[in-house]
PDB file of C-alpha atoms and ligand atoms in Angstrom:
ATOM      1  CA  UNK I1065       7.894 -12.719   1.175  1.00 88.00           C
ATOM      2  CA  UNK I1066      10.971 -11.713   3.074  1.00 93.00           C
ATOM      3  CA  UNK I1067      14.256 -12.245   1.231  1.00 96.00           C
ATOM      4  CA  UNK I1068      17.379 -12.950   3.267  1.00 96.00           C
ATOM      5  CA  UNK I1069      20.802 -13.382   1.723  1.00 97.00           C
ATOM      6  CA  UNK I1070      23.810 -14.566   3.710  1.00 97.00           C
ATOM      7  CA  UNK I1071      27.443 -14.719   2.679  1.00 97.00           C
ATOM      8  CA  UNK I1072      26.459 -15.186  -0.930  1.00 97.00           C
ATOM      9  CA  UNK I1073      29.187 -15.858  -3.485  1.00 97.00           C
ATOM     10  CA  UNK I1074      28.972 -16.488  -7.181  1.00 97.00           C
ATOM     11  CA  UNK I1075      31.938 -17.319  -9.359  1.00 98.00           C
ATOM     12  CA  UNK I1076      31.598 -17.604 -13.141  1.00 97.00           C
ATOM     13  CA  UNK I1077      33.736 -20.212 -14.897  1.00 96.00           C
ATOM     14  CA  UNK I1078      35.425 -21.268 -11.683  1.00 94.00           C
ATOM     15  CA  UNK I1079      38.775 -22.923 -12.173  1.00 93.00           C
ATOM     16  CA  UNK I1080      39.275 -21.587 -15.700  1.00 95.00           C
ATOM     17  CA  UNK I1081      41.467 -18.684 -16.830  1.00 95.00           C
ATOM     18  CA  UNK I1082      38.207 -16.701 -17.286  1.00 95.00           C
ATOM     19  CA  UNK I1083      37.129 -17.144 -13.667  1.00 96.00           C
ATOM     20  CA  UNK I1084      35.200 -14.160 -12.371  1.00 97.00           C
ATOM     21  CA  UNK I1085      34.107 -13.658  -8.776  1.00 97.00           C
ATOM     22  CA  UNK I1086      30.916 -11.723  -9.582  1.00 98.00           C
ATOM     23  CA  UNK I1087      29.199 -11.716  -6.147  1.00 98.00           C
ATOM     24  CA  UNK I1088      31.316 -11.584  -3.008  1.00 98.00           C
ATOM     25  CA  UNK I1089      30.237 -12.392   0.558  1.00 98.00           C
ATOM     26  CA  UNK I1090      26.976 -10.510   0.116  1.00 98.00           C
ATOM     27  CA  UNK I1091      24.570 -10.109   3.033  1.00 97.00           C
ATOM     28  CA  UNK I1092      21.205  -8.521   2.328  1.00 97.00           C
ATOM     29  CA  UNK I1093      17.766  -8.449   3.835  1.00 96.00           C
ATOM     30  CA  UNK I1094      14.738  -7.295   1.842  1.00 96.00           C
ATOM     31  CA  UNK I1095      11.525  -6.946   3.873  1.00 96.00           C
ATOM     32  CA  UNK I1096       8.339  -8.352   2.357  1.00 95.00           C
ATOM     33  CA  UNK I1097       6.494  -5.824   0.216  1.00 96.00           C
ATOM     34  CA  UNK I1098       9.370  -3.356  -0.043  1.00 97.00           C
ATOM     35  CA  UNK I1099      10.901  -1.709  -3.101  1.00 98.00           C
ATOM     36  CA  UNK I1100      14.642  -2.177  -3.534  1.00 98.00           C
ATOM     37  CA  UNK I1101      16.724  -0.482  -6.199  1.00 98.00           C
ATOM     38  CA  UNK I1102      20.068  -2.064  -7.088  1.00 98.00           C
ATOM     39  CA  UNK I1103      22.643   0.419  -8.355  1.00 98.00           C
ATOM     40  CA  UNK I1104      26.247   0.098  -9.423  1.00 97.00           C
ATOM     41  CA  UNK I1105      28.550   0.579 -12.350  1.00 96.00           C
ATOM     42  CA  UNK I1106      28.549  -1.754 -15.288  1.00 96.00           C
ATOM     43  CA  UNK I1107      30.017  -5.133 -14.307  1.00 96.00           C
ATOM     44  CA  UNK I1108      29.352  -4.617 -10.580  1.00 97.00           C
ATOM     45  CA  UNK I1109      27.202  -7.767 -10.369  1.00 98.00           C
ATOM     46  CA  UNK I1110      23.619  -6.442 -10.535  1.00 98.00           C
ATOM     47  CA  UNK I1111      22.309  -8.899 -13.132  1.00 97.00           C
ATOM     48  CA  UNK I1112      24.165 -11.788 -11.517  1.00 97.00           C
ATOM     49  CA  UNK I1113      22.565 -11.003  -8.162  1.00 98.00           C
ATOM     50  CA  UNK I1114      19.022 -10.910  -9.524  1.00 97.00           C
ATOM     51  CA  UNK I1115      19.556 -14.188 -11.376  1.00 95.00           C
ATOM     52  CA  UNK I1116      20.656 -15.734  -8.090  1.00 94.00           C
ATOM     53  CA  UNK I1117      17.574 -14.381  -6.299  1.00 94.00           C
ATOM     54  CA  UNK I1118      15.371 -15.681  -9.123  1.00 91.00           C
ATOM     55  CA  UNK I1119      16.916 -19.149  -8.785  1.00 89.00           C
ATOM     56  CA  UNK I1120      18.328 -19.046 -12.316  1.00 89.00           C
ATOM     57  CA  UNK I1121      21.902 -19.334 -11.081  1.00 91.00           C
ATOM     58  CA  UNK I1122      23.036 -21.644  -8.291  1.00 90.00           C
ATOM     59  CA  UNK I1123      25.085 -19.934  -5.537  1.00 92.00           C
ATOM     60  CA  UNK I1124      28.744 -20.965  -5.446  1.00 94.00           C
ATOM     61  CA  UNK I1125      28.414 -20.639  -1.673  1.00 94.00           C
ATOM     62  CA  UNK I1126      26.168 -18.921   0.824  1.00 95.00           C
ATOM     63  CA  UNK I1127      22.425 -18.941   1.268  1.00 92.00           C
ATOM     64  CA  UNK I1128      19.327 -17.288  -0.146  1.00 93.00           C
ATOM     65  CA  UNK I1129      16.061 -17.551   1.745  1.00 92.00           C
ATOM     66  CA  UNK I1130      12.826 -16.504   0.069  1.00 92.00           C
ATOM     67  CA  UNK I1131       9.863 -16.775   2.420  1.00 90.00           C
ATOM     68  CA  UNK I1132       9.906 -20.386   3.624  1.00 86.00           C
ATOM     69  CA  UNK I1133      12.286 -21.565   0.871  1.00 86.00           C
ATOM     70  CA  UNK I1134      15.994 -21.676   1.422  1.00 84.00           C
ATOM     71  CA  UNK I1135      18.445 -22.414  -1.313  1.00 78.00           C
ATOM     72  CA  UNK I1136      22.136 -22.849  -1.167  1.00 74.00           C
ATOM     73  CA  UNK I1137      24.751 -24.575  -3.244  1.00 65.00           C
ATOM     74  CA  UNK I1138      23.377 -27.981  -4.161  1.00 63.00           C
ATOM     75  CA  UNK I1139      19.767 -28.045  -2.957  1.00 64.00           C
ATOM     76  CA  UNK I1140      16.655 -27.958  -5.070  1.00 62.00           C
ATOM     77  CA  UNK I1141      14.296 -25.696  -3.113  1.00 60.00           C
ATOM     78  CA  UNK I1142      14.848 -22.993  -5.664  1.00 59.00           C
ATOM     79  CA  UNK I1143      12.328 -24.713  -7.917  1.00 64.00           C
ATOM     80  CA  UNK I1144       9.671 -23.958  -5.296  1.00 64.00           C
ATOM     81  CA  UNK I1145      10.792 -20.400  -4.696  1.00 70.00           C
ATOM     82  CA  UNK I1146      10.890 -19.738  -8.430  1.00 75.00           C
ATOM     83  CA  UNK I1147       7.099 -19.803  -8.604  1.00 79.00           C
ATOM     84  CA  UNK I1148       6.962 -16.708  -6.445  1.00 90.00           C
ATOM     85  CA  UNK I1149       9.542 -14.685  -8.339  1.00 93.00           C
ATOM     86  CA  UNK I1150       8.866 -12.990 -11.682  1.00 94.00           C
ATOM     87  CA  UNK I1151      11.813 -11.662 -13.659  1.00 95.00           C
ATOM     88  CA  UNK I1152      11.674  -9.075 -16.410  1.00 96.00           C
ATOM     89  CA  UNK I1153      14.997  -9.209 -18.227  1.00 94.00           C
ATOM     90  CA  UNK I1154      16.557  -6.375 -20.195  1.00 91.00           C
ATOM     91  CA  UNK I1155      14.671  -5.774 -23.450  1.00 92.00           C
ATOM     92  CA  UNK I1156      11.975  -8.331 -22.512  1.00 92.00           C
ATOM     93  CA  UNK I1157      10.132  -7.668 -25.783  1.00 91.00           C
ATOM     94  CA  UNK I1158      12.842  -9.710 -27.512  1.00 92.00           C
ATOM     95  CA  UNK I1159      11.262 -12.734 -25.855  1.00 89.00           C
ATOM     96  CA  UNK I1160       7.780 -12.207 -27.311  1.00 92.00           C
ATOM     97  CA  UNK I1161       7.102 -15.067 -29.676  1.00 89.00           C
ATOM     98  CA  UNK I1162       3.436 -16.101 -29.978  1.00 91.00           C
ATOM     99  CA  UNK I1163       1.203 -15.083 -32.851  1.00 93.00           C
ATOM    100  CA  UNK I1164      -1.149 -13.070 -30.632  1.00 95.00           C
ATOM    101  CA  UNK I1165      -0.690 -11.008 -27.498  1.00 95.00           C
ATOM    102  CA  UNK I1166      -3.236 -13.186 -25.751  1.00 96.00           C
ATOM    103  CA  UNK I1167      -1.253 -16.361 -26.433  1.00 95.00           C
ATOM    104  CA  UNK I1168       1.971 -14.733 -25.393  1.00 95.00           C
ATOM    105  CA  UNK I1169       0.657 -13.576 -22.024  1.00 96.00           C
ATOM    106  CA  UNK I1170      -1.178 -16.888 -21.511  1.00 96.00           C
ATOM    107  CA  UNK I1171       1.983 -18.941 -22.014  1.00 95.00           C
ATOM    108  CA  UNK I1172       3.114 -18.931 -18.351  1.00 92.00           C
ATOM    109  CA  UNK I1173      -0.301 -19.551 -16.748  1.00 93.00           C
ATOM    110  CA  UNK I1174      -0.899 -22.350 -19.259  1.00 94.00           C
ATOM    111  CA  UNK I1175       2.341 -24.021 -18.211  1.00 91.00           C
ATOM    112  CA  UNK I1176       1.144 -23.834 -14.614  1.00 89.00           C
ATOM    113  CA  UNK I1177      -1.807 -25.996 -15.627  1.00 90.00           C
ATOM    114  CA  UNK I1178      -4.575 -23.466 -14.970  1.00 93.00           C
ATOM    115  CA  UNK I1179      -8.037 -23.873 -16.513  1.00 95.00           C
ATOM    116  CA  UNK I1180      -9.006 -21.989 -19.703  1.00 95.00           C
ATOM    117  CA  UNK I1181     -11.198 -19.680 -17.647  1.00 97.00           C
ATOM    118  CA  UNK I1182      -8.468 -18.909 -15.116  1.00 96.00           C
ATOM    119  CA  UNK I1183      -5.988 -18.304 -17.914  1.00 97.00           C
ATOM    120  CA  UNK I1184      -8.349 -15.851 -19.627  1.00 96.00           C
ATOM    121  CA  UNK I1185      -8.830 -14.013 -16.336  1.00 96.00           C
ATOM    122  CA  UNK I1186      -5.089 -13.821 -15.718  1.00 96.00           C
ATOM    123  CA  UNK I1187      -4.483 -12.441 -19.215  1.00 97.00           C
ATOM    124  CA  UNK I1188      -7.165  -9.789 -18.811  1.00 96.00           C
ATOM    125  CA  UNK I1189      -5.889  -8.778 -15.365  1.00 96.00           C
ATOM    126  CA  UNK I1190      -2.249  -8.594 -16.450  1.00 96.00           C
ATOM    127  CA  UNK I1191      -3.156  -6.437 -19.454  1.00 96.00           C
ATOM    128  CA  UNK I1192      -5.140  -4.119 -17.218  1.00 95.00           C
ATOM    129  CA  UNK I1193      -2.217  -3.824 -14.783  1.00 95.00           C
ATOM    130  CA  UNK I1194       0.189  -2.782 -17.496  1.00 95.00           C
ATOM    131  CA  UNK I1195      -2.356  -0.495 -19.161  1.00 93.00           C
ATOM    132  CA  UNK I1196      -2.862  -2.405 -22.429  1.00 94.00           C
ATOM    133  CA  UNK I1197      -6.431  -2.301 -23.775  1.00 94.00           C
ATOM    134  CA  UNK I1198      -7.990  -5.734 -24.256  1.00 91.00           C
ATOM    135  CA  UNK I1199      -8.874  -4.704 -27.819  1.00 94.00           C
ATOM    136  CA  UNK I1200      -5.257  -5.671 -28.563  1.00 94.00           C
ATOM    137  CA  UNK I1201      -5.782  -9.307 -27.478  1.00 93.00           C
ATOM    138  CA  UNK I1202      -5.753 -10.783 -30.954  1.00 94.00           C
ATOM    139  CA  UNK I1203      -3.064  -8.590 -32.432  1.00 94.00           C
ATOM    140  CA  UNK I1204       0.379  -9.845 -33.176  1.00 94.00           C
ATOM    141  CA  UNK I1205       2.850  -8.573 -30.558  1.00 91.00           C
ATOM    142  CA  UNK I1206       4.931  -7.338 -33.461  1.00 89.00           C
ATOM    143  CA  UNK I1207       2.236  -4.846 -34.485  1.00 91.00           C
ATOM    144  CA  UNK I1208       2.633  -2.970 -31.201  1.00 91.00           C
ATOM    145  CA  UNK I1209       4.745   0.106 -30.521  1.00 89.00           C
ATOM    146  CA  UNK I1210       8.017  -0.379 -28.645  1.00 88.00           C
ATOM    147  CA  UNK I1211       6.513   0.759 -25.348  1.00 89.00           C
ATOM    148  CA  UNK I1212       3.459  -1.474 -25.809  1.00 92.00           C
ATOM    149  CA  UNK I1213       5.632  -4.474 -26.665  1.00 93.00           C
ATOM    150  CA  UNK I1214       7.532  -3.982 -23.453  1.00 94.00           C
ATOM    151  CA  UNK I1215       4.252  -3.786 -21.506  1.00 94.00           C
ATOM    152  CA  UNK I1216       3.003  -6.976 -23.151  1.00 95.00           C
ATOM    153  CA  UNK I1217       6.219  -8.754 -22.154  1.00 95.00           C
ATOM    154  CA  UNK I1218       5.867  -7.532 -18.568  1.00 96.00           C
ATOM    155  CA  UNK I1219       2.201  -8.628 -18.561  1.00 96.00           C
ATOM    156  CA  UNK I1220       3.414 -12.149 -19.378  1.00 96.00           C
ATOM    157  CA  UNK I1221       5.453 -12.134 -16.161  1.00 96.00           C
ATOM    158  CA  UNK I1222       2.663 -10.567 -14.088  1.00 96.00           C
ATOM    159  CA  UNK I1223       0.163 -13.172 -15.302  1.00 96.00           C
ATOM    160  CA  UNK I1224       2.036 -15.638 -13.071  1.00 94.00           C
ATOM    161  CA  UNK I1225       1.074 -13.481 -10.046  1.00 94.00           C
ATOM    162  CA  UNK I1226       4.580 -13.258  -8.605  1.00 94.00           C
ATOM    163  CA  UNK I1227       4.995 -12.047  -5.009  1.00 95.00           C
ATOM    164  CA  UNK I1228       8.376 -10.682  -5.999  1.00 96.00           C
ATOM    165  CA  UNK I1229       8.863  -8.756  -9.232  1.00 97.00           C
ATOM    166  CA  UNK I1230      12.441  -8.275 -10.420  1.00 97.00           C
ATOM    167  CA  UNK I1231      13.195  -5.929 -13.321  1.00 97.00           C
ATOM    168  CA  UNK I1232      16.597  -5.461 -14.971  1.00 97.00           C
ATOM    169  CA  UNK I1233      16.786  -1.963 -16.489  1.00 96.00           C
ATOM    170  CA  UNK I1234      13.136  -2.030 -17.587  1.00 95.00           C
ATOM    171  CA  UNK I1235      13.192   1.509 -18.982  1.00 95.00           C
ATOM    172  CA  UNK I1236      16.263   1.091 -21.208  1.00 93.00           C
ATOM    173  CA  UNK I1237      15.627   2.420 -24.678  1.00 91.00           C
ATOM    174  CA  UNK I1238      12.273   4.081 -23.891  1.00 91.00           C
ATOM    175  CA  UNK I1239      11.594   7.796 -24.390  1.00 91.00           C
ATOM    176  CA  UNK I1240      11.158   9.986 -21.263  1.00 92.00           C
ATOM    177  CA  UNK I1241       7.364   9.674 -21.273  1.00 91.00           C
ATOM    178  CA  UNK I1242       7.543   5.885 -21.752  1.00 90.00           C
ATOM    179  CA  UNK I1243      10.080   5.671 -18.914  1.00 93.00           C
ATOM    180  CA  UNK I1244       7.941   7.637 -16.521  1.00 94.00           C
ATOM    181  CA  UNK I1245       4.743   5.712 -17.408  1.00 93.00           C
ATOM    182  CA  UNK I1246       6.477   2.385 -16.853  1.00 94.00           C
ATOM    183  CA  UNK I1247       7.989   3.422 -13.516  1.00 97.00           C
ATOM    184  CA  UNK I1248       4.608   4.721 -12.340  1.00 96.00           C
ATOM    185  CA  UNK I1249       3.005   1.443 -13.366  1.00 95.00           C
ATOM    186  CA  UNK I1250       5.575  -0.558 -11.388  1.00 96.00           C
ATOM    187  CA  UNK I1251       5.087   1.712  -8.392  1.00 97.00           C
ATOM    188  CA  UNK I1252       1.323   1.140  -8.546  1.00 95.00           C
ATOM    189  CA  UNK I1253       1.781  -2.646  -8.538  1.00 94.00           C
ATOM    190  CA  UNK I1254       4.056  -2.267  -5.561  1.00 96.00           C
ATOM    191  CA  UNK I1255       1.650  -0.080  -3.592  1.00 95.00           C
ATOM    192  CA  UNK I1256      -1.679  -1.618  -4.556  1.00 93.00           C
ATOM    193  CA  UNK I1257      -0.710  -5.282  -4.727  1.00 92.00           C
ATOM    194  CA  UNK I1258       2.016  -5.208  -2.032  1.00 93.00           C
ATOM    195  CA  UNK I1259       4.383  -6.716  -4.558  1.00 95.00           C
ATOM    196  CA  UNK I1260       8.036  -6.747  -3.535  1.00 97.00           C
ATOM    197  CA  UNK I1261       9.905  -4.926  -6.299  1.00 98.00           C
ATOM    198  CA  UNK I1262      13.605  -5.240  -7.085  1.00 98.00           C
ATOM    199  CA  UNK I1263      14.634  -2.745  -9.732  1.00 98.00           C
ATOM    200  CA  UNK I1264      18.073  -2.767 -11.335  1.00 98.00           C
ATOM    201  CA  UNK I1265      18.702   0.703 -12.688  1.00 97.00           C
ATOM    202  CA  UNK I1266      21.272   3.295 -13.670  1.00 95.00           C
ATOM    203  CA  UNK I1267      18.656   5.996 -13.106  1.00 95.00           C
ATOM    204  CA  UNK I1268      19.345   7.756  -9.807  1.00 96.00           C
ATOM    205  CA  UNK I1269      16.169   9.832 -10.146  1.00 95.00           C
ATOM    206  CA  UNK I1270      13.996   6.738 -10.326  1.00 96.00           C
ATOM    207  CA  UNK I1271      15.863   5.075  -7.453  1.00 97.00           C
ATOM    208  CA  UNK I1272      15.435   8.156  -5.257  1.00 96.00           C
ATOM    209  CA  UNK I1273      11.794   8.660  -6.110  1.00 95.00           C
ATOM    210  CA  UNK I1274      10.429   5.137  -5.866  1.00 97.00           C
ATOM    211  CA  UNK I1275      12.659   2.860  -3.796  1.00 98.00           C
ATOM    212  CA  UNK I1276      12.393   2.204  -0.062  1.00 97.00           C
ATOM    213  CA  UNK I1277      15.964   0.879   0.001  1.00 98.00           C
ATOM    214  CA  UNK I1278      19.011   1.167  -2.220  1.00 98.00           C
ATOM    215  CA  UNK I1279      21.816  -1.341  -2.599  1.00 98.00           C
ATOM    216  CA  UNK I1280      24.941  -0.052  -4.308  1.00 98.00           C
ATOM    217  CA  UNK I1281      27.133  -2.850  -5.613  1.00 98.00           C
ATOM    218  CA  UNK I1282      30.804  -2.434  -6.327  1.00 98.00           C
ATOM    219  CA  UNK I1283      32.800  -5.328  -7.750  1.00 97.00           C
ATOM    220  CA  UNK I1284      30.258  -7.789  -6.414  1.00 98.00           C
ATOM    221  CA  UNK I1285      30.180  -6.459  -2.861  1.00 98.00           C
ATOM    222  CA  UNK I1286      27.688  -4.249  -1.067  1.00 97.00           C
ATOM    223  CA  UNK I1287      29.273  -0.775  -1.037  1.00 97.00           C
ATOM    224  CA  UNK I1288      26.295   1.118   0.374  1.00 97.00           C
ATOM    225  CA  UNK I1289      22.888   0.073   1.646  1.00 97.00           C
ATOM    226  CA  UNK I1290      20.108   2.161   3.155  1.00 97.00           C
ATOM    227  CA  UNK I1291      17.159   4.397   2.419  1.00 97.00           C
ATOM    228  CA  UNK I1292      17.567   6.871  -0.463  1.00 96.00           C
ATOM    229  CA  UNK I1293      17.995   9.647   2.130  1.00 94.00           C
ATOM    230  CA  UNK I1294      20.837   7.707   3.807  1.00 96.00           C
ATOM    231  CA  UNK I1295      22.602   6.630   0.639  1.00 97.00           C
ATOM    232  CA  UNK I1296      22.390   9.965  -1.193  1.00 96.00           C
ATOM    233  CA  UNK I1297      23.930  11.755   1.814  1.00 93.00           C
ATOM    234  CA  UNK I1298      27.161   9.886   0.998  1.00 95.00           C
ATOM    235  CA  UNK I1299      28.149  12.056  -1.870  1.00 91.00           C
ATOM    236  CA  UNK I1300      31.879  11.358  -1.693  1.00 93.00           C
ATOM    237  CA  UNK I1301      31.455   7.595  -1.639  1.00 95.00           C
ATOM    238  CA  UNK I1302      29.020   7.776  -4.546  1.00 95.00           C
ATOM    239  CA  UNK I1303      31.375   9.886  -6.627  1.00 94.00           C
ATOM    240  CA  UNK I1304      34.148   7.436  -5.824  1.00 94.00           C
ATOM    241  CA  UNK I1305      31.864   4.601  -7.022  1.00 95.00           C
ATOM    242  CA  UNK I1306      31.201   6.497 -10.249  1.00 94.00           C
ATOM    243  CA  UNK I1307      27.560   7.247  -9.451  1.00 96.00           C
ATOM    244  CA  UNK I1308      25.648  10.518  -9.683  1.00 94.00           C
ATOM    245  CA  UNK I1309      23.253  12.119  -7.264  1.00 95.00           C
ATOM    246  CA  UNK I1310      19.599  12.506  -8.262  1.00 96.00           C
ATOM    247  CA  UNK I1311      18.944  15.693 -10.276  1.00 95.00           C
ATOM    248  CA  UNK I1312      16.768  17.164  -7.541  1.00 95.00           C
ATOM    249  CA  UNK I1313      19.522  16.647  -4.953  1.00 95.00           C
ATOM    250  CA  UNK I1314      22.080  18.349  -7.199  1.00 94.00           C
ATOM    251  CA  UNK I1315      19.653  21.215  -7.736  1.00 95.00           C
ATOM    252  CA  UNK I1316      19.009  21.700  -4.009  1.00 95.00           C
ATOM    253  CA  UNK I1317      22.745  21.580  -3.254  1.00 93.00           C
ATOM    254  CA  UNK I1318      23.390  24.196  -5.931  1.00 95.00           C
ATOM    255  CA  UNK I1319      20.680  26.467  -4.516  1.00 95.00           C
ATOM    256  CA  UNK I1320      22.044  25.991  -1.000  1.00 94.00           C
ATOM    257  CA  UNK I1321      25.538  26.968  -2.155  1.00 94.00           C
ATOM    258  CA  UNK I1322      24.636  29.997  -4.197  1.00 95.00           C
ATOM    259  CA  UNK I1323      21.954  31.346  -1.881  1.00 93.00           C
ATOM    260  CA  UNK I1324      23.567  30.258   1.415  1.00 92.00           C
ATOM    261  CA  UNK I1325      20.486  28.283   2.347  1.00 92.00           C
ATOM    262  CA  UNK I1326      20.190  24.913   4.008  1.00 91.00           C
ATOM    263  CA  UNK I1327      17.274  23.334   2.164  1.00 93.00           C
ATOM    264  CA  UNK I1328      16.968  19.609   2.954  1.00 93.00           C
ATOM    265  CA  UNK I1329      18.844  17.322   0.571  1.00 92.00           C
ATOM    266  CA  UNK I1330      16.920  14.231   1.632  1.00 92.00           C
ATOM    267  CA  UNK I1331      13.692  14.976  -0.232  1.00 94.00           C
ATOM    268  CA  UNK I1332      13.373  13.454  -3.675  1.00 94.00           C
ATOM    269  CA  UNK I1333      10.117  14.810  -5.047  1.00 91.00           C
ATOM    270  CA  UNK I1334       9.056  18.428  -5.368  1.00 91.00           C
ATOM    271  CA  UNK I1335       5.972  17.721  -3.259  1.00 93.00           C
ATOM    272  CA  UNK I1336       8.090  16.338  -0.406  1.00 93.00           C
ATOM    273  CA  UNK I1337      10.518  19.237  -0.653  1.00 94.00           C
ATOM    274  CA  UNK I1338       7.777  21.869  -0.578  1.00 95.00           C
ATOM    275  CA  UNK I1339       6.067  20.050   2.277  1.00 95.00           C
ATOM    276  CA  UNK I1340       9.215  20.098   4.404  1.00 94.00           C
ATOM    277  CA  UNK I1341       9.868  23.779   3.621  1.00 94.00           C
ATOM    278  CA  UNK I1342       6.309  24.694   4.571  1.00 95.00           C
ATOM    279  CA  UNK I1343       6.729  22.778   7.826  1.00 95.00           C
ATOM    280  CA  UNK I1344       9.828  24.834   8.590  1.00 93.00           C
ATOM    281  CA  UNK I1345       7.997  28.070   7.822  1.00 92.00           C
ATOM    282  CA  UNK I1346       5.120  27.081  10.073  1.00 95.00           C
ATOM    283  CA  UNK I1347       7.576  26.504  12.889  1.00 94.00           C
ATOM    284  CA  UNK I1348       9.080  29.920  12.210  1.00 92.00           C
ATOM    285  CA  UNK I1349      12.440  28.388  11.184  1.00 89.00           C
ATOM    286  CA  UNK I1350      14.813  29.766   8.556  1.00 82.00           C
ATOM    287  CA  UNK I1351      15.050  28.026   5.215  1.00 79.00           C
TER     288      UNK I1351
HETATM  289  N1  ATP X1944      28.126 -15.543 -18.370  1.00 62.05           N
HETATM  290  C1  ATP X1944      29.216 -14.974 -17.833  1.00 62.05           C
HETATM  291  N2  ATP X1944      30.429 -15.590 -17.884  1.00 62.05           N
HETATM  292  C2  ATP X1944      31.524 -15.031 -17.339  1.00 62.05           C
HETATM  293  N3  ATP X1944      31.547 -13.840 -16.707  1.00 62.05           N
HETATM  294  C3  ATP X1944      30.381 -13.178 -16.630  1.00 62.05           C
HETATM  295  C4  ATP X1944      29.163 -13.711 -17.198  1.00 62.05           C
HETATM  296  N4  ATP X1944      28.170 -12.817 -16.968  1.00 62.05           N
HETATM  297  C5  ATP X1944      28.737 -11.792 -16.305  1.00 62.05           C
HETATM  298  N5  ATP X1944      30.062 -11.999 -16.104  1.00 62.05           N
HETATM  299  C6  ATP X1944      30.988 -11.102 -15.380  1.00 62.05           C
HETATM  300  O1  ATP X1944      30.539 -10.967 -14.040  1.00 62.05           O
HETATM  301  C7  ATP X1944      30.658  -9.608 -13.591  1.00 62.05           C
HETATM  302  C8  ATP X1944      29.291  -9.090 -13.180  1.00 62.05           C
HETATM  303  O2  ATP X1944      28.456  -9.019 -14.338  1.00 62.05           O
HETATM  304  P1  ATP X1944      26.949  -8.548 -14.306  1.00 62.05           P
HETATM  305  O3  ATP X1944      26.400  -8.802 -15.660  1.00 62.05           O
HETATM  306  O4  ATP X1944      26.259  -9.166 -13.139  1.00 62.05           O
HETATM  307  O5  ATP X1944      27.111  -6.965 -14.046  1.00 62.05           O
HETATM  308  P2  ATP X1944      26.017  -5.802 -14.126  1.00 62.05           P
HETATM  309  O6  ATP X1944      26.179  -4.996 -12.879  1.00 62.05           O
HETATM  310  O7  ATP X1944      24.687  -6.388 -14.397  1.00 62.05           O
HETATM  311  O8  ATP X1944      26.514  -4.916 -15.369  1.00 62.05           O
HETATM  312  P3  ATP X1944      25.657  -4.015 -16.412  1.00 62.05           P
HETATM  313  O9  ATP X1944      25.338  -2.727 -15.700  1.00 62.05           O
HETATM  314  O10 ATP X1944      26.615  -3.813 -17.541  1.00 62.05           O
HETATM  315  O11 ATP X1944      24.430  -4.781 -16.806  1.00 62.05           O
HETATM  316  C9  ATP X1944      31.282  -8.847 -14.768  1.00 62.05           C
HETATM  317  O12 ATP X1944      32.658  -8.782 -14.560  1.00 62.05           O
HETATM  318  C10 ATP X1944      30.968  -9.699 -15.962  1.00 62.05           C
HETATM  319  O13 ATP X1944      31.956  -9.556 -16.956  1.00 62.05           O
HETATM  320 MG1   MG X1945      23.334  -6.165 -15.970  1.00 62.05          MG
END
């Protein structure tokens, strides 16, 4: 489902001394099936924006269109759009509550009024997607490891078969291996199930490696938008916005400086980098 956002504004506590204009005149278009990473310093409006897209906050003004559903200040279409959007909040494992993993994951599908058989199928499928063995079905969620608890919580969202999966800092607090596994899992859902993914992250490496598009927010406005290659070319702007470059980009720039080379700085995996260097060699070009 295509997402189109026009002149979106959100003001917290409007008309009080604590008023905060958290999203300002934002325009954004997210093609169906694409992977968007939202970046920006703390307080830049990332979580507010995803709550607006998920229909959990009502725009102060402006419009959000998700597939055929349009919602703006005052109308109720967001209830319809909500069915298509799954949100994984920060530390989602804090929302696990049922006495077994099965019941926890089944909670959403049950509320949608599915049959027992359909619910069981959804639970099994969601566990498979997140890589949890079904032998854990009858365990208490609280007997799982931290990484497994997070997967179980994400499975609960996936069991609703969202077209659009939104994740707010899903890797926070995980060790490097847990982070990588989770990001790979999300990427697989995106590629194999054509799920639109919106990832809020502070991790430039993940944004560069996985996203099709990056949105950099600054004080509620769009500061930069484009492909990772486009956005990470804007080193000065990024520094000004308090954001780093991906490690691989910093490494390539360092090599270029110290060895007077001009290796491409728009490749974000080693495979892509090597591929582009080999292509240059084949054409008889200098590195
Ligand atoms: N419930 C609220 N009431 C009032 N102001 C809020 C509320 N939630 C957020 N804000 C303010 O709105 C602005 C945007 O906050 P938001 O949480 O969207 O930022 P963020 O980019 O997600 O930050 P972080 O990286 O720390 O998660 C901030 O100035 C914040 O203080
Ligand atoms: Mg946030």
